[in-house]
XYZ file of C-alpha atoms in Angstrom:
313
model
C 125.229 60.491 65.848
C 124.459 59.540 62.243
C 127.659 58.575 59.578
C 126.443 58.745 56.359
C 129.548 57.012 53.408
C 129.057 58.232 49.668
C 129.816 57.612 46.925
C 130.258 59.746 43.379
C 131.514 58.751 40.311
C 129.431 60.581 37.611
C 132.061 61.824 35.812
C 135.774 61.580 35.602
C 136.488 61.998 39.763
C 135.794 59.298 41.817
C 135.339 60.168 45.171
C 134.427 58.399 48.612
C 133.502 60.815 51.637
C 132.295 60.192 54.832
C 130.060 62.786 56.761
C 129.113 62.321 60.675
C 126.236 65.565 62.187
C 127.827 67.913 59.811
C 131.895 67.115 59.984
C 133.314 65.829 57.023
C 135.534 62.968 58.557
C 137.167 62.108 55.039
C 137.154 63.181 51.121
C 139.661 61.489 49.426
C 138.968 61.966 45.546
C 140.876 60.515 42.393
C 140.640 62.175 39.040
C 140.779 60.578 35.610
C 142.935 62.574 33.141
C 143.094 62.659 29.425
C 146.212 63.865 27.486
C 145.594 67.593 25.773
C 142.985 67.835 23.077
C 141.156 64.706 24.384
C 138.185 64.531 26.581
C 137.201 61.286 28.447
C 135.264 58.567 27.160
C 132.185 56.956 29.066
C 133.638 53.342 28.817
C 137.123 54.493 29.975
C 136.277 56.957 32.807
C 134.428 53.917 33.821
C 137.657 51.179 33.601
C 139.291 54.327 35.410
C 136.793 54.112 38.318
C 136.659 50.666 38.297
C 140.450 50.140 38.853
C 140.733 52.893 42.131
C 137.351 53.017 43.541
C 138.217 50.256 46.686
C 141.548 51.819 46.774
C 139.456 55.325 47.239
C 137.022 53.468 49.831
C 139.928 52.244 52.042
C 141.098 55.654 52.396
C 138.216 57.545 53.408
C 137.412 54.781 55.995
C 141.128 55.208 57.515
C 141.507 58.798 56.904
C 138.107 58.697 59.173
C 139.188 56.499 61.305
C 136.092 54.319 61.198
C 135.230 49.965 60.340
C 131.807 49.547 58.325
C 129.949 48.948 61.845
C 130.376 52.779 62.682
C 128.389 53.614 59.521
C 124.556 53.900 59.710
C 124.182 54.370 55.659
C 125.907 54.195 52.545
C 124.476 57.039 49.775
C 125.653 57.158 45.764
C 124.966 58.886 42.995
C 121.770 58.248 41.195
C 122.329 60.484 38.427
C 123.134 62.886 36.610
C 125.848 61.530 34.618
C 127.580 60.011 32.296
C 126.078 55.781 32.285
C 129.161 53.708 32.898
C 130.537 55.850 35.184
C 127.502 55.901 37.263
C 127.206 51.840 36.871
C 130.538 51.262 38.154
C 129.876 53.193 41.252
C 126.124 52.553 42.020
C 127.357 48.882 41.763
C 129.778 49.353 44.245
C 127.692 51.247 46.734
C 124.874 48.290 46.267
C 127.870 45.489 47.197
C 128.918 46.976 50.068
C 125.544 48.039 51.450
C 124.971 44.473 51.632
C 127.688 43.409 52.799
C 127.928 46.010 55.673
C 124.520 45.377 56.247
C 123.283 49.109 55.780
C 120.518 50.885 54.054
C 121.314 52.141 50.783
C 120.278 55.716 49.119
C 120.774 57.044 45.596
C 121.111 60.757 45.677
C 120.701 63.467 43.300
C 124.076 64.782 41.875
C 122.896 68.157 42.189
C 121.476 68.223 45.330
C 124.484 66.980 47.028
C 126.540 70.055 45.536
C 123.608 72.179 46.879
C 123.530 70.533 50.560
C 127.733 70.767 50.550
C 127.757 74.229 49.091
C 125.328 75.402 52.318
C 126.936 72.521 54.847
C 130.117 74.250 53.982
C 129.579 78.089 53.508
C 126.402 77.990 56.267
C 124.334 79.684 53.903
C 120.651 80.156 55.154
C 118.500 80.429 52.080
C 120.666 81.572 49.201
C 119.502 81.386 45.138
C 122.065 78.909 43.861
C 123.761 79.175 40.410
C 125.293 75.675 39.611
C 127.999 75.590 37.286
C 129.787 72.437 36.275
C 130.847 70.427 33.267
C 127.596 69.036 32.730
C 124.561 71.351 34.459
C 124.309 75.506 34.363
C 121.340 75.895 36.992
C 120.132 79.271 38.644
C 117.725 77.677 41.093
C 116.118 78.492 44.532
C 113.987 76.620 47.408
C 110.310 76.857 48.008
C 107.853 74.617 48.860
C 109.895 71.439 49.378
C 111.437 71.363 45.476
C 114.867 73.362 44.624
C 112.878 75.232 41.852
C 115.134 75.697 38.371
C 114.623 79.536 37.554
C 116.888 79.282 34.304
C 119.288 77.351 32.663
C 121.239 76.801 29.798
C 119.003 76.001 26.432
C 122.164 73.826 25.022
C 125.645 73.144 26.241
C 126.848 73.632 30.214
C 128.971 75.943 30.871
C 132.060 73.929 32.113
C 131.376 71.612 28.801
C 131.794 74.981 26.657
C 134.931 75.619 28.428
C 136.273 71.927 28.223
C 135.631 71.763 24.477
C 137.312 74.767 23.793
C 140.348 74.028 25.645
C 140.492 70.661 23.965
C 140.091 73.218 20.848
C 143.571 74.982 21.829
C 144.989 71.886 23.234
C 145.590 73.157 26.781
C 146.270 70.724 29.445
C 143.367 68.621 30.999
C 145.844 68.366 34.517
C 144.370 69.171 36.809
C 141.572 70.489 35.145
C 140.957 72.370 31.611
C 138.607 75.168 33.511
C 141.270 75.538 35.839
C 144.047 76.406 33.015
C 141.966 78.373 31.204
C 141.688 80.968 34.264
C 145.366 80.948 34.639
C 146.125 81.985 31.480
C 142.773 84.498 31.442
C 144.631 86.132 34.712
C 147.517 87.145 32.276
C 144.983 88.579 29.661
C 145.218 92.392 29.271
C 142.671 92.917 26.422
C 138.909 92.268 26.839
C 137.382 90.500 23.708
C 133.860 90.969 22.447
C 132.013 87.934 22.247
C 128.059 86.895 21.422
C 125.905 87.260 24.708
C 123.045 85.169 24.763
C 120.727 85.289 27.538
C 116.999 84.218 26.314
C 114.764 85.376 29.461
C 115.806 83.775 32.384
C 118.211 81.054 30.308
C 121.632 81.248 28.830
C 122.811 79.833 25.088
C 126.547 79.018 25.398
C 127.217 76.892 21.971
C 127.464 80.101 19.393
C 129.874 81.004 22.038
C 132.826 78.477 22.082
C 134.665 79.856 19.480
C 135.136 82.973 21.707
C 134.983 82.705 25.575
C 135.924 83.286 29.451
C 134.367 86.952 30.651
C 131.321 87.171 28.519
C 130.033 83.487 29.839
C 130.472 84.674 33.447
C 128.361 87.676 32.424
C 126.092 86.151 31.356
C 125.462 84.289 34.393
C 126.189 87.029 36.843
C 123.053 88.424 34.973
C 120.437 85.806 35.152
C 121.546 85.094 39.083
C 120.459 88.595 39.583
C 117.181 88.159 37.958
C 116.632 85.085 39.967
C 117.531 86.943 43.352
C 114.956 90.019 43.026
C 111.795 87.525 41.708
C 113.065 85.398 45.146
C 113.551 89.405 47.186
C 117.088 86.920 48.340
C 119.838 88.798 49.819
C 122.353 85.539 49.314
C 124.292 83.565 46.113
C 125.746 80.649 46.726
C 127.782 79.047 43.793
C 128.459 75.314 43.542
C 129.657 72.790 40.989
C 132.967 72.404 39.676
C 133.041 75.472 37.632
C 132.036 77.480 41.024
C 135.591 77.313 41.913
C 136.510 79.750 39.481
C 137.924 83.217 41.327
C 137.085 85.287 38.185
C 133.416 84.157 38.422
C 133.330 84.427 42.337
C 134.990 87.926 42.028
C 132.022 89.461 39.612
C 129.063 87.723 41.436
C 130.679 89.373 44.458
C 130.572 92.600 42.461
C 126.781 92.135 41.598
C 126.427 91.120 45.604
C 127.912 94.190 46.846
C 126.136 96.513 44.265
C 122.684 94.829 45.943
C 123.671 94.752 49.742
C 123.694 90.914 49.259
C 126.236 88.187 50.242
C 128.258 85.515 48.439
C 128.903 82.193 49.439
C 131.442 79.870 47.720
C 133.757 77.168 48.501
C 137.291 76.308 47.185
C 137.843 73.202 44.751
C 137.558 70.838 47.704
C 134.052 70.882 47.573
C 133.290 72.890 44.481
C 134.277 69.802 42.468
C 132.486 66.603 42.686
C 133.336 64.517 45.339
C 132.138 62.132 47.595
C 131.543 63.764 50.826
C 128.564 65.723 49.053
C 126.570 62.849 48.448
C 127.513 61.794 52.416
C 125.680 65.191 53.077
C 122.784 64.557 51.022
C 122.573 61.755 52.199
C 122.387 62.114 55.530
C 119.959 65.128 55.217
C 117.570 62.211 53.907
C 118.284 59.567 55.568
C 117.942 61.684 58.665
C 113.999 62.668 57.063
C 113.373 59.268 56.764
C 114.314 58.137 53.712
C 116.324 54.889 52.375
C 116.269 53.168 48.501
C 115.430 49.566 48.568
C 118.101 47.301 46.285
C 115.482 46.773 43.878
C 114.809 51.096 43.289
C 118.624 51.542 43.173
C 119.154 51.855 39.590
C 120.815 54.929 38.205
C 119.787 58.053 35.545
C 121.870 59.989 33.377
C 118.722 62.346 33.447
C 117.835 63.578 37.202
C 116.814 66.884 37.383
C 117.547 69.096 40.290
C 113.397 70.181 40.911
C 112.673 65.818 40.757
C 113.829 65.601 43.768
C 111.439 66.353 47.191
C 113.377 67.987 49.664
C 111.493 66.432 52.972
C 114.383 67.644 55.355
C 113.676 71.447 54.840
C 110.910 73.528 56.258
């Protein structure tokens, strides 16, 4: 059996997870959070990481139940991200790869929300839309590349709705997106708001000073587009955003309408954390793959379709 350790830190969660032949053995995750109004800083979110990441390690490893010996590889996050974060934890995952005496592997951010998303949900061959704070991706597999089929032009997404609750001041615990759907539950009247989808990609800054339904629209629509060029009867939806229900509940509608099916996961693995770049990781490792110490630097510009995907036919 393989166990893959990884570890993300690209943004403001810092998470360690630990994956053996599919299980997830341990996710513990710690989140750094700004008062109202304020989002977080690269310099900070990286003191943030800094100060919990071995706390973070210890517990995955004892929630798991395993020493260092029992693992065959330790995987981080190569990028995307913000650049101190990603420091902080890619020089952590380097330290302890040779100190355990293990073979190191940067991952792609979004690949490991891909692999989780279909680990997770057992999705054969869905089109993906990733939403998250800092990527809005409608993408699907062929011929060993996740292929981008549209994308936002400007802002992501989960950044439009993070800058507009900072706007409003609404609490950043335990997540802006998360507050904002609470409070969009309670709405009773639907406001009009610009809809920009160019082709096959989506324009979300004209839309900020509006927001919640149009923006899921919007996506709903180009991750139909994607399905019929792909003739997919699946959607799975990862990245933190993917979490939201009101999102979830009018892909499902689009789904149904189609004969299709919808995969999605809850915020344990919607959000970043670390057992996603365990998957990934293992997926590669397990297709032959390892970064030596002088390759594992880190990006804050990775893009999904970089990456080959050698452990799918």
């Amino acid at each position: 059996m393989t166990v893959v350790i990884g570890f993300e830190g690209s943004a403001n969660k810092i998470g360690v997870g630990i994956v053996r032949d599919g299980e997830v053995l341990s996710n513990p995750r710690h989140t750094y959070i700004t008062p109202p109004g304020q989002g977080f800083l690269p310099s900070e979110t990286a003191r943030h990481h800094r100060s919990v990441i071995l706390t973070v390690l210890k517990e995955a490893l004892e929630e798991a139940g395993l020493k260092p010996a029992d693992v065959d590889c330790v995987a981080y996050t190569k990028g995307p991200g913000m650049g101190a974060p990603l420091v902080t934890v890619a020089l952590v995952a380097r330290t302890v790869a040779q100190l355990w005496g293990k073979p190191l592997l940067g991952v792609n951010h979004c690949i490991g929300h891909i692999e989780m998303g279909r680990l997770i949900t057992q999705a054969n061959n869905p089109t993906v839309l990733y939403v998250s704070g800092g990527n809005t991706q409608v993408i699907a597999y062929s011929e060993r590349r996740y292929r981008i089929f549209g994308e936002t032009i400007d802002i992501a997404v989960g950044n439009c709705l993070d800058r507009f609750a900072r706007v409003i001041k609404i609490s950043n615990d335990p997540s802006p997106g998360y507050n904002i759907e609470q409070m969009a539950k309670k709405g009773t009247q639907y406001v009009e708001l610009p809809y920009t989808v160019k082709g096959m990609d989506v324009s979300f800054s004209g839309i900020l000073s509006y927001i919640e339904e149009t923006l899921f629209s919007m996506l709903v629509e180009i991750t139909e587009r994607a399905m019929a060029h792909c003739s997919s009867q699946e959607v799975l939806i990862v990245g933190g955003v993917g979490c939201n229900l009101r999102l979830q509940e009018m892909m499902g509608v689009m789904c149904k309408e189609r004969g299709a099916k919808l995969f999605a996961t809850d915020e344990s693995f919607c959000i970043d954390n670390g057992a996603m770049i365990a998957q990934a990781g293992w997926e590669m490792f397990r297709s032959g793959q390892t970064t030596e110490l002088s390759d594992s630097w880190i990006t804050q510009r990775y893009r999904t379709d970089e990456v080959e995907v050698t452990w799918r036919d």
